[in-house]
Tab-separated table of C-alpha atoms and ligand atoms in Angstrom:
chain	number	residue	atom	x	y	z
A	1	MET	CA	-15.451	6.470	19.006
A	2	GLU	CA	-15.898	3.225	16.184
A	3	GLU	CA	-14.643	-0.170	16.352
A	4	LEU	CA	-15.043	-3.338	14.515
A	5	ILE	CA	-16.508	-6.146	16.765
A	6	ILE	CA	-15.194	-9.528	15.265
A	7	ARG	CA	-16.474	-13.270	15.638
A	8	GLY	CA	-14.817	-15.086	15.346
A	9	GLY	CA	-14.680	-18.826	14.358
A	10	ARG	CA	-16.664	-18.753	11.675
A	11	ARG	CA	-15.162	-20.600	8.633
A	12	LEU	CA	-14.549	-17.731	5.036
A	13	ARG	CA	-16.459	-19.014	2.018
A	14	GLY	CA	-17.596	-17.079	-0.812
A	15	GLU	CA	-16.495	-14.644	-3.495
A	16	LEU	CA	-15.292	-11.358	-3.287
A	17	GLN	CA	-13.680	-8.887	-6.039
A	18	VAL	CA	-9.691	-6.995	-4.852
A	19	GLN	CA	-10.203	-3.480	-5.210
A	20	GLY	CA	-7.705	-1.301	-7.009
A	21	ALA	CA	-4.405	-1.084	-6.022
A	22	LYS	CA	-3.792	1.513	-3.483
A	23	ASN	CA	-0.129	1.743	-3.655
A	24	SER	CA	-0.697	2.072	-7.258
A	25	VAL	CA	-3.144	4.509	-7.280
A	26	LEU	CA	-1.149	7.533	-4.886
A	27	PRO	CA	1.578	7.668	-7.704
A	28	ILE	CA	-0.402	7.539	-10.249
A	29	LEU	CA	-3.066	10.244	-9.387
A	30	ALA	CA	0.339	12.720	-8.764
A	31	ALA	CA	1.253	11.654	-12.404
A	32	THR	CA	-2.290	13.162	-13.473
A	33	LEU	CA	-0.635	16.279	-13.753
A	34	LEU	CA	1.659	15.375	-16.643
A	35	ALA	CA	-1.049	14.250	-18.607
A	36	ASN	CA	-2.317	17.086	-21.448
A	37	GLY	CA	-5.583	16.512	-20.860
A	38	VAL	CA	-8.782	14.210	-18.768
A	39	VAL	CA	-8.073	11.094	-17.414
A	40	THR	CA	-10.200	8.310	-15.544
A	41	LEU	CA	-9.072	5.121	-13.547
A	42	ARG	CA	-11.320	2.895	-13.049
A	43	ASN	CA	-11.545	0.082	-10.550
A	44	CYS	CA	-10.196	2.830	-8.315
A	45	PRO	CA	-9.996	2.314	-5.022
A	46	ARG	CA	-12.623	5.015	-2.389
A	47	LEU	CA	-10.410	5.031	0.616
A	48	ARG	CA	-9.141	7.715	2.979
A	49	ASP	CA	-5.471	8.292	0.931
A	50	VAL	CA	-6.972	8.236	-1.433
A	51	GLU	CA	-9.583	11.224	-0.578
A	52	THR	CA	-5.940	13.312	0.206
A	53	SER	CA	-4.523	12.761	-2.791
A	54	VAL	CA	-8.300	13.988	-4.467
A	55	LYS	CA	-7.952	17.407	-2.176
A	56	ILE	CA	-4.313	17.634	-3.167
A	57	LEU	CA	-5.895	17.857	-6.422
A	58	ARG	CA	-7.776	20.306	-5.583
A	59	ALA	CA	-5.932	22.522	-3.527
A	60	LEU	CA	-3.084	23.123	-6.744
A	61	GLY	CA	-6.475	23.886	-8.888
A	62	CYS	CA	-7.643	20.479	-10.111
A	63	THR	CA	-11.118	19.278	-10.499
A	64	ALA	CA	-12.407	15.797	-10.073
A	65	SER	CA	-15.329	13.336	-9.431
A	66	TRP	CA	-16.075	10.374	-9.301
A	67	ASP	CA	-18.643	8.231	-11.015
A	68	GLY	CA	-18.298	4.408	-8.874
A	69	ASP	CA	-15.200	3.380	-9.573
A	70	ALA	CA	-14.414	5.615	-11.491
A	71	LEU	CA	-12.329	9.303	-10.777
A	72	THR	CA	-12.444	11.869	-13.662
A	73	VAL	CA	-9.752	14.166	-12.945
A	74	ASP	CA	-8.517	17.083	-14.706
A	75	THR	CA	-5.509	19.199	-14.444
A	76	SER	CA	-5.729	21.906	-16.715
A	77	ALA	CA	-6.610	24.655	-14.174
A	78	PHE	CA	-3.482	23.261	-12.529
A	79	ARG	CA	-2.627	26.992	-10.452
A	80	ASP	CA	-0.249	26.055	-7.394
A	81	CYS	CA	2.436	24.378	-6.541
A	82	ALA	CA	2.656	23.990	-3.173
A	83	ILE	CA	1.376	21.385	-0.946
A	84	SER	CA	-0.151	22.264	2.648
A	85	ASP	CA	0.839	21.660	5.620
A	86	ALA	CA	-1.419	19.962	7.302
A	87	LEU	CA	-2.126	17.434	3.375
A	88	THR	CA	1.348	16.959	3.308
A	89	ARG	CA	0.846	15.797	7.365
A	90	GLU	CA	-3.038	13.459	6.852
A	91	MET	CA	-0.543	11.226	4.292
A	92	ARG	CA	3.445	10.183	3.362
A	93	SER	CA	3.099	9.967	-0.011
A	94	SER	CA	2.075	13.258	-0.655
A	95	VAL	CA	6.188	13.282	-1.076
A	96	ILE	CA	4.805	11.994	-4.384
A	97	PHE	CA	3.357	15.233	-5.932
A	98	LEU	CA	7.089	15.966	-5.386
A	99	GLY	CA	8.319	15.050	-9.043
A	100	ALA	CA	4.733	15.744	-10.482
A	101	ILE	CA	4.361	18.997	-9.471
A	102	LEU	CA	8.779	20.022	-10.650
A	103	ALA	CA	7.797	18.353	-13.887
A	104	ARG	CA	5.183	20.179	-14.829
A	105	CYS	CA	5.641	23.873	-13.539
A	106	GLY	CA	9.577	24.095	-12.010
A	107	GLN	CA	9.241	24.445	-8.750
A	108	ALA	CA	7.094	22.830	-5.901
A	109	ALA	CA	6.978	23.676	-1.841
A	110	CYS	CA	5.740	21.124	0.365
A	111	SER	CA	6.716	19.968	4.581
A	112	MET	CA	8.524	17.441	4.768
A	113	PRO	CA	6.936	14.205	5.379
A	114	GLY	CA	8.132	13.539	9.391
A	115	GLY	CA	8.670	9.360	10.271
A	116	CYS	CA	5.702	7.850	11.025
A	117	GLN	CA	4.545	4.574	12.820
A	118	LEU	CA	7.108	2.124	10.653
A	119	GLY	CA	9.962	4.357	11.865
A	120	PRO	CA	11.658	6.555	9.995
A	121	ARG	CA	11.330	7.027	6.822
A	122	PRO	CA	14.020	9.096	5.137
A	123	ILE	CA	13.999	11.388	1.668
A	124	ASP	CA	17.232	11.604	0.978
A	125	LEU	CA	16.748	9.346	-2.119
A	126	HIS	CA	13.899	11.285	-3.450
A	127	LEU	CA	15.799	14.562	-2.973
A	128	SER	CA	19.204	13.625	-3.929
A	129	GLY	CA	17.853	12.004	-7.398
A	130	LEU	CA	16.113	15.357	-7.965
A	131	ARG	CA	19.204	17.558	-7.525
A	132	ALA	CA	20.516	14.629	-10.089
A	133	MET	CA	18.804	16.242	-11.602
A	134	GLY	CA	19.452	20.231	-11.317
A	135	ALA	CA	16.468	21.129	-9.345
A	136	GLU	CA	17.747	23.373	-6.265
A	137	ILE	CA	15.995	22.163	-3.119
A	138	CYS	CA	16.131	24.027	0.068
A	139	GLU	CA	15.482	22.085	3.297
A	140	ARG	CA	14.127	24.301	6.294
A	141	GLY	CA	12.529	23.055	9.279
A	142	GLU	CA	9.765	21.864	8.188
A	143	THR	CA	9.790	23.016	5.097
A	144	LEU	CA	10.678	21.937	1.147
A	145	ARG	CA	11.241	24.443	-1.691
A	146	CYS	CA	12.458	22.956	-4.768
A	147	ASP	CA	12.990	24.945	-7.471
A	148	GLY	CA	13.699	23.031	-10.848
A	149	CYS	CA	13.355	25.780	-13.387
A	150	ARG	CA	14.508	22.990	-16.136
A	151	LEU	CA	15.044	19.601	-15.334
A	152	ARG	CA	17.703	17.798	-17.062
A	153	GLY	CA	17.792	14.267	-18.012
A	154	THR	CA	20.556	12.274	-16.092
A	155	ASP	CA	21.700	8.787	-14.812
A	156	ILE	CA	20.490	7.901	-11.196
A	157	THR	CA	21.782	4.773	-9.293
A	158	LEU	CA	19.382	4.968	-6.071
A	159	SER	CA	21.220	2.918	-3.271
A	160	THR	CA	18.182	0.998	-2.191
A	161	PRO	CA	15.217	0.070	-4.875
A	162	SER	CA	12.939	2.297	-2.957
A	163	VAL	CA	9.559	1.915	-4.860
A	164	GLY	CA	8.666	6.298	-3.446
A	165	ALA	CA	12.079	7.390	-4.533
A	166	THR	CA	12.094	5.080	-8.383
A	167	GLU	CA	7.998	6.768	-8.676
A	168	ASN	CA	9.070	10.305	-8.008
A	169	LEU	CA	12.395	10.168	-10.192
A	170	MET	CA	10.008	8.941	-13.431
A	171	LEU	CA	7.540	11.707	-12.581
A	172	ALA	CA	10.231	14.255	-12.665
A	173	ALA	CA	12.211	12.152	-15.336
A	174	CYS	CA	8.648	12.849	-17.667
A	175	GLY	CA	9.320	16.703	-17.727
A	176	ALA	CA	13.277	17.078	-18.299
A	177	ASP	CA	15.184	17.183	-20.904
A	178	GLY	CA	16.499	14.046	-22.037
A	179	VAL	CA	16.763	11.150	-21.311
A	180	SER	CA	17.220	10.017	-17.464
A	181	VAL	CA	18.566	6.354	-16.092
A	182	ILE	CA	16.997	5.314	-12.587
A	183	SER	CA	19.417	2.332	-11.945
A	184	ASN	CA	18.323	-0.195	-8.400
A	185	ALA	CA	14.892	0.849	-9.492
A	186	ALA	CA	12.719	-0.703	-7.205
A	187	ARG	CA	10.930	-3.100	-9.448
A	188	GLU	CA	7.217	-3.693	-7.298
A	189	PRO	CA	4.590	-4.067	-9.845
A	190	GLU	CA	2.960	-0.361	-8.870
A	191	ILE	CA	5.903	0.262	-10.195
A	192	VAL	CA	4.946	-0.782	-14.080
A	193	ASP	CA	1.699	0.071	-12.957
A	194	LEU	CA	2.596	3.517	-12.787
A	195	ALA	CA	5.169	3.048	-16.383
A	196	GLN	CA	1.681	1.580	-17.790
A	197	PHE	CA	-0.098	5.047	-17.171
A	198	LEU	CA	2.499	7.386	-17.870
A	199	ASN	CA	2.949	5.231	-21.764
A	200	ALA	CA	-0.963	5.679	-22.121
A	201	CYS	CA	-0.645	9.346	-21.896
A	202	GLY	CA	1.835	9.678	-24.413
A	203	GLY	CA	5.178	9.200	-21.848
A	204	ASP	CA	8.243	6.925	-23.151
A	205	VAL	CA	8.940	4.445	-20.378
A	206	ARG	CA	10.893	1.759	-20.811
A	207	GLY	CA	12.169	-1.148	-18.629
A	208	ALA	CA	9.611	-0.922	-15.484
A	209	GLY	CA	9.575	-3.900	-13.395
A	210	SER	CA	13.098	-4.824	-14.462
A	211	SER	CA	16.209	-2.591	-12.000
A	212	THR	CA	16.950	-0.199	-14.933
A	213	VAL	CA	13.600	2.233	-15.486
A	214	THR	CA	14.892	4.692	-18.529
A	215	VAL	CA	12.782	7.448	-19.160
A	216	ALA	CA	12.438	10.047	-22.421
A	217	GLY	CA	11.410	13.244	-20.741
A	218	ARG	CA	9.234	16.235	-22.569
A	219	ARG	CA	7.053	14.448	-24.766
A	220	GLU	CA	3.472	15.263	-25.821
A	221	THR	CA	1.267	13.965	-23.726
A	222	HIS	CA	-2.891	13.194	-23.593
A	223	GLY	CA	-5.407	12.482	-21.360
A	224	CYS	CA	-6.079	8.830	-21.270
A	225	ALA	CA	-8.394	6.503	-19.963
A	226	TYR	CA	-6.915	4.284	-17.282
A	227	ARG	CA	-7.530	0.649	-15.804
A	228	VAL	CA	-5.837	0.223	-11.855
A	229	MET	CA	-4.014	-2.713	-11.033
A	230	PRO	CA	-5.811	-4.581	-8.366
A	231	ASP	CA	-4.207	-4.232	-4.750
A	232	ARG	CA	-1.949	-7.041	-3.519
A	233	ILE	CA	-1.786	-6.295	-0.398
A	234	ALA	CA	-5.752	-6.760	-0.212
A	235	ALA	CA	-6.019	-9.682	-2.175
A	236	ALA	CA	-2.648	-10.969	1.126
A	237	THR	CA	-4.968	-9.579	3.786
A	238	TYR	CA	-7.706	-11.927	2.279
A	239	LEU	CA	-5.407	-14.833	1.676
A	240	CYS	CA	-4.555	-14.604	5.258
A	241	ALA	CA	-8.175	-14.407	6.076
A	242	ALA	CA	-9.362	-17.450	4.889
A	243	ALA	CA	-6.143	-18.974	6.072
A	244	SER	CA	-6.586	-18.125	9.355
A	245	ALA	CA	-10.551	-18.271	10.069
A	246	GLY	CA	-10.220	-22.032	7.594
A	247	GLY	CA	-12.339	-21.751	4.435
A	248	ASP	CA	-12.443	-21.726	0.754
A	249	ILE	CA	-12.714	-18.861	-1.315
A	250	TYR	CA	-12.119	-16.639	-4.418
A	251	LEU	CA	-10.461	-13.654	-5.119
A	252	ARG	CA	-11.675	-12.527	-8.246
A	253	GLY	CA	-8.849	-10.011	-10.068
A	254	ALA	CA	-6.123	-11.347	-7.617
A	255	ARG	CA	-3.088	-11.992	-9.784
A	256	ALA	CA	-1.487	-14.723	-9.040
A	257	ARG	CA	2.132	-12.830	-10.003
A	258	ASP	CA	1.917	-10.376	-7.632
A	259	LEU	CA	1.571	-12.419	-5.139
A	260	GLY	CA	4.839	-15.109	-5.802
A	261	ALA	CA	5.843	-15.330	-2.011
A	262	VAL	CA	3.026	-15.143	-0.992
A	263	LEU	CA	1.457	-17.512	-1.667
A	264	ALA	CA	4.307	-19.342	-1.154
A	265	ALA	CA	4.015	-19.582	2.204
A	266	LEU	CA	0.497	-20.310	2.504
A	267	ARG	CA	1.252	-23.259	0.231
A	268	GLU	CA	4.361	-24.530	2.680
A	269	SER	CA	1.524	-23.615	5.294
A	270	GLY	CA	-0.905	-26.294	3.859
A	271	CYS	CA	-3.210	-24.558	1.980
A	272	ASP	CA	-4.385	-25.509	-1.619
A	273	ALA	CA	-3.923	-22.446	-3.823
A	274	ALA	CA	-5.496	-22.589	-6.869
A	275	PRO	CA	-4.914	-19.424	-9.747
A	276	ASP	CA	-6.261	-19.081	-13.133
A	277	SER	CA	-6.599	-16.226	-15.717
A	278	ASP	CA	-9.154	-14.377	-13.257
A	279	GLY	CA	-8.729	-14.234	-9.860
A	280	ILE	CA	-6.653	-17.253	-6.664
A	281	ALA	CA	-9.217	-20.167	-5.239
A	282	LEU	CA	-7.665	-20.903	-1.759
A	283	ARG	CA	-8.647	-24.362	0.158
A	284	THR	CA	-7.235	-24.568	4.071
A	285	PRO	CA	-6.058	-27.761	5.443
A	286	PRO	CA	-7.998	-27.865	8.840
A	287	ARG	CA	-4.643	-26.820	10.451
A	288	LEU	CA	-1.674	-24.990	9.267
A	289	LYS	CA	1.764	-25.853	9.947
A	290	ALA	CA	4.237	-23.488	10.628
A	291	ILE	CA	7.005	-22.549	7.749
A	292	GLY	CA	10.689	-21.662	7.258
A	293	PRO	CA	11.631	-18.219	7.999
A	294	VAL	CA	9.911	-15.380	5.928
A	295	ARG	CA	12.032	-12.486	5.490
A	296	THR	CA	10.674	-9.079	4.240
A	297	ALA	CA	12.489	-7.917	0.970
A	298	PRO	CA	11.318	-5.589	-2.017
A	299	TYR	CA	10.167	-7.184	-4.528
A	300	PRO	CA	10.474	-10.095	-5.615
A	301	GLY	CA	10.958	-10.769	-1.963
A	302	PHE	CA	8.228	-10.922	0.386
A	303	PRO	CA	6.448	-7.846	0.653
A	304	THR	CA	6.502	-5.920	4.231
A	305	ASP	CA	2.893	-4.821	3.693
A	306	ALA	CA	1.983	-8.340	4.370
A	307	GLN	CA	4.140	-9.384	7.036
A	308	SER	CA	1.312	-8.820	9.946
A	309	VAL	CA	-1.471	-10.857	8.018
A	310	LEU	CA	0.962	-14.106	7.575
A	311	MET	CA	1.938	-13.545	10.309
A	312	ALA	CA	-1.794	-13.416	12.208
A	313	ALA	CA	-2.842	-16.404	9.729
A	314	LEU	CA	0.393	-18.344	11.706
A	315	LEU	CA	-0.668	-17.622	15.402
A	316	LYS	CA	-2.818	-20.993	15.561
A	317	ALA	CA	-0.006	-22.799	13.691
A	318	ASP	CA	1.593	-26.198	14.201
A	319	GLY	CA	5.085	-25.366	15.518
A	320	ALA	CA	7.030	-22.374	15.146
A	321	THR	CA	7.628	-19.403	12.465
A	322	VAL	CA	10.211	-17.240	12.070
A	323	PHE	CA	9.613	-13.531	10.899
A	324	GLU	CA	12.539	-11.019	9.821
A	325	GLU	CA	12.149	-7.821	9.059
A	326	ASN	CA	14.564	-6.060	6.504
A	327	LEU	CA	12.919	-2.902	5.554
A	328	PHE	CA	10.784	-0.796	8.369
A	329	GLU	CA	12.902	-0.730	11.926
A	330	SER	CA	9.461	-0.608	14.155
A	331	ARG	CA	6.953	-2.946	11.570
A	332	TYR	CA	6.459	-5.262	14.760
A	333	ARG	CA	4.436	-2.946	16.484
A	334	HIS	CA	0.491	-5.161	16.372
A	335	VAL	CA	2.410	-8.048	18.104
A	336	GLY	CA	1.464	-6.554	21.510
A	337	GLU	CA	-1.752	-6.591	20.480
A	338	LEU	CA	-2.080	-10.019	19.665
A	339	ARG	CA	-0.233	-11.209	22.569
A	340	ARG	CA	-3.687	-9.436	24.407
A	341	MET	CA	-5.528	-12.820	21.964
A	342	GLY	CA	-3.295	-14.705	24.163
A	343	ALA	CA	-0.639	-15.533	20.601
A	344	ASP	CA	2.769	-16.767	21.399
A	345	ILE	CA	4.836	-14.206	20.319
A	346	ARG	CA	8.672	-13.419	20.719
A	347	VAL	CA	10.740	-10.126	19.154
A	348	PHE	CA	14.507	-10.433	19.034
A	349	GLY	CA	14.986	-6.879	17.273
A	350	ARG	CA	13.523	-6.844	13.709
A	351	VAL	CA	12.892	-11.214	14.042
A	352	ALA	CA	9.599	-11.979	15.400
A	353	VAL	CA	9.207	-16.409	16.868
A	354	VAL	CA	5.568	-17.146	16.296
A	355	ASN	CA	4.714	-20.333	18.482
A	356	GLY	CA	1.546	-21.694	17.487
A	357	VAL	CA	-0.569	-21.757	20.078
A	358	THR	CA	-4.320	-24.592	20.177
A	359	ASP	CA	-6.444	-21.307	21.225
A	360	LEU	CA	-6.919	-17.104	21.106
A	361	ARG	CA	-9.373	-15.866	22.517
A	362	GLY	CA	-10.915	-11.781	21.470
A	363	ALA	CA	-9.581	-8.937	23.702
A	364	SER	CA	-9.846	-5.648	22.788
A	365	VAL	CA	-6.809	-4.549	21.092
A	366	GLU	CA	-6.414	-1.548	18.478
A	367	CYS	CA	-4.920	-0.861	14.965
A	368	THR	CA	-1.370	0.536	15.572
A	369	ASP	CA	-1.111	1.119	11.815
A	370	LEU	CA	-2.622	-0.307	8.391
A	371	ARG	CA	-1.506	-3.384	7.715
A	372	GLY	CA	-1.064	-3.886	12.115
A	373	GLY	CA	-4.804	-3.571	12.034
A	374	ALA	CA	-5.847	-5.713	9.243
A	375	ALA	CA	-3.505	-8.606	10.853
A	376	LEU	CA	-5.733	-7.789	14.400
A	377	CYS	CA	-8.770	-8.426	12.184
A	378	VAL	CA	-7.076	-11.846	10.752
A	379	ALA	CA	-6.457	-12.826	13.771
A	380	ALA	CA	-9.813	-11.838	15.798
A	381	LEU	CA	-12.061	-14.903	12.984
A	382	ALA	CA	-9.961	-17.453	14.291
A	383	ALA	CA	-10.247	-16.593	18.394
A	384	ASP	CA	-13.353	-17.077	20.524
A	385	GLY	CA	-15.083	-14.914	21.119
A	386	GLU	CA	-15.218	-11.190	20.553
A	387	THR	CA	-12.481	-9.291	19.439
A	388	HIS	CA	-13.421	-5.189	19.594
A	389	VAL	CA	-11.109	-3.679	17.436
A	390	SER	CA	-10.187	0.542	17.987
A	391	ALA	CA	-8.851	2.836	15.696
A	392	LEU	CA	-9.780	2.687	13.094
A	393	ARG	CA	-8.857	5.870	10.955
A	394	HIS	CA	-5.388	3.429	9.908
A	395	LEU	CA	-7.493	0.237	8.055
A	396	ASP	CA	-9.593	3.686	6.864
A	397	ARG	CA	-7.284	4.467	4.871
A	398	GLY	CA	-5.868	1.161	2.712
A	399	TYR	CA	-9.324	-0.324	2.458
A	400	GLU	CA	-12.489	0.308	1.223
A	401	ASP	CA	-14.391	-1.604	3.481
A	402	ILE	CA	-13.052	-4.426	5.610
A	403	ARG	CA	-16.212	-4.713	7.327
A	404	ARG	CA	-18.310	-5.849	4.035
A	405	ASP	CA	-15.481	-7.728	1.989
A	406	LEU	CA	-15.498	-10.211	5.019
A	407	SER	CA	-18.595	-10.277	5.877
A	408	ARG	CA	-19.203	-11.056	2.164
A	409	LEU	CA	-16.734	-13.965	3.281
A	410	GLY	CA	-19.262	-15.151	5.939
A	411	ALA	CA	-17.373	-13.294	8.544
A	412	ASP	CA	-19.309	-12.059	11.799
A	413	ILE	CA	-18.051	-8.873	11.796
A	414	VAL	CA	-20.432	-5.322	12.485
A	415	ARG	CA	-18.865	-1.884	12.520
A	416	VAL	CA	-20.597	0.165	15.252
A	417	THR	CA	-20.134	3.979	16.748
A	418	ASP	CA	-20.872	4.463	20.151
A	419	CYS	CA	-22.203	1.242	20.635
A	420	GLU	CA	-24.569	1.917	16.756
A	421	SER	CA	-24.265	-0.461	13.741
A	422	VAL	CA	-23.075	1.561	11.270
B	501	UD1	C1	6.184	2.033	-0.384
B	501	UD1	C2	4.514	1.424	0.293
B	501	UD1	C3	5.139	1.334	1.340
B	501	UD1	C4	6.315	-0.558	1.691
B	501	UD1	C5	7.183	0.242	0.916
B	501	UD1	C6	8.276	-1.452	0.894
B	501	UD1	C7	3.337	3.068	-0.964
B	501	UD1	C8	2.558	5.149	-0.684
B	501	UD1	N1	3.559	2.885	0.133
B	501	UD1	O1	6.582	2.661	0.153
B	501	UD1	O2	3.572	0.088	1.712
B	501	UD1	O3	5.392	-0.801	2.850
B	501	UD1	O4	6.865	0.691	0.198
B	501	UD1	O5	7.707	-2.085	0.166
B	501	UD1	O6	3.939	2.734	-1.844
B	501	UD1	N2	15.072	4.685	2.624
B	501	UD1	C9	15.196	5.171	2.628
B	501	UD1	N3	16.244	6.824	1.928
B	501	UD1	C10	14.726	6.919	1.279
B	501	UD1	C11	13.547	6.521	-0.028
B	501	UD1	C12	13.736	4.739	1.234
B	501	UD1	O7	16.614	4.967	3.352
B	501	UD1	O8	14.767	7.863	0.187
B	501	UD1	C13	14.858	2.800	2.698
B	501	UD1	C14	13.447	3.061	3.733
B	501	UD1	O9	14.115	3.666	4.981
B	501	UD1	C15	13.543	1.929	3.883
B	501	UD1	C16	13.269	1.051	2.583
B	501	UD1	O10	13.821	2.049	1.723
B	501	UD1	O11	14.265	0.932	4.516
B	501	UD1	C17	11.998	1.220	1.200
B	501	UD1	O12	11.522	1.575	1.272
B	501	UD1	P1	10.466	2.588	0.130
B	501	UD1	O13	10.836	1.594	-0.750
B	501	UD1	O14	10.946	4.098	-0.083
B	501	UD1	O15	9.361	2.476	1.211
B	501	UD1	P2	7.496	3.960	0.459
B	501	UD1	O16	8.448	3.799	-0.486
B	501	UD1	O17	7.748	4.853	1.297
């Protein structure tokens, strides 16, 4: 069994380069199926969900190879249009391949991605949008079979601005005859990154970043070289880590325009956040103060993915902070683990109230999910004594190397396997 051992109490100092965005590169990897040529993705993060996407591409007949942080994908030998049950289960967002495979070959099959640690995660909007484009979808038990033959462009209005559904429908629309208009589309920066990638390959996607995305299908496409955007949630994690431990850090590559709600919260807590054209500097006060209610919402609201790490940063703040989680049902699973470290948090349905305490203590805790696990690391940096963080498979899905990054900033953190340092 592997664990991180973190000894709290050290201020963070120094500079860190932010990894490429997980939530951007996953749909872009699916989108490589639509490029008629070789694609090279730079700033591609090396993490488990990316490896799973690469496995899916290889299982479909494509080739992929790494050179440093560049991943080159050649989809010319694509031959299969079904994703195995095992790969669908490994990563929920494998469902994003559905739209791309349908656009490429007119049919697709995969397993139904079940609920996961965050509560039920339906894909009804993905499926109804694909059906509106003319796909025939048969849901039999745990299996989904889609027959698109010829998808046709159409107008689709999402009842909620789902990130995954917007991406899936953008991909399918690229292979449809005519123009598709997606209304109430998600506006997340990762949607903009996907659109820019598709356009770099010769696609015609307009309006990404607004609530209306228009896609003209069946364009002549080609390969391209593309740089993946920086990961705003990894950036938020390290900003919150510094806010928790205290410190003075510079995150190279972090884009303030993607992090407006997070920076506003950190500033309200007393941090000095100074963005420039290359990154963001953060300096913290001796003690953070509690802030007004943090309500998660679709972009540009406060990101649900940063809720847990901000909560962890505010555990020792002066006063009480109220959180309201509005995206996912079970997104407070880290709370029980934080309590083991001495946190004072009460949960009432979708609301959590954090009363700042003066001390946290090291404890043995377990990652409950990806961002919940990051929150445990953030809290451990401000705790007295040693914290042992286990179930690292969750962290490995989304962070290239959280141990490396935090230790670059001066944290006392090691990763051990059966008590041996690795
Ligand atoms: C993506 C991100 C995830 C982030 C989330 C919200 C990736 C790989 N993951 O997940 O990190 O937390 O956006 O910012 O990019 N919904 C439906 N029906 C659907 C689809 C979604 O009801 O068909 C609901 C969900 O239950 C949820 C809300 O819409 O309440 C938002 O989910 P969505 O934006 O789709 O999240 P994901 O794309 O799964």
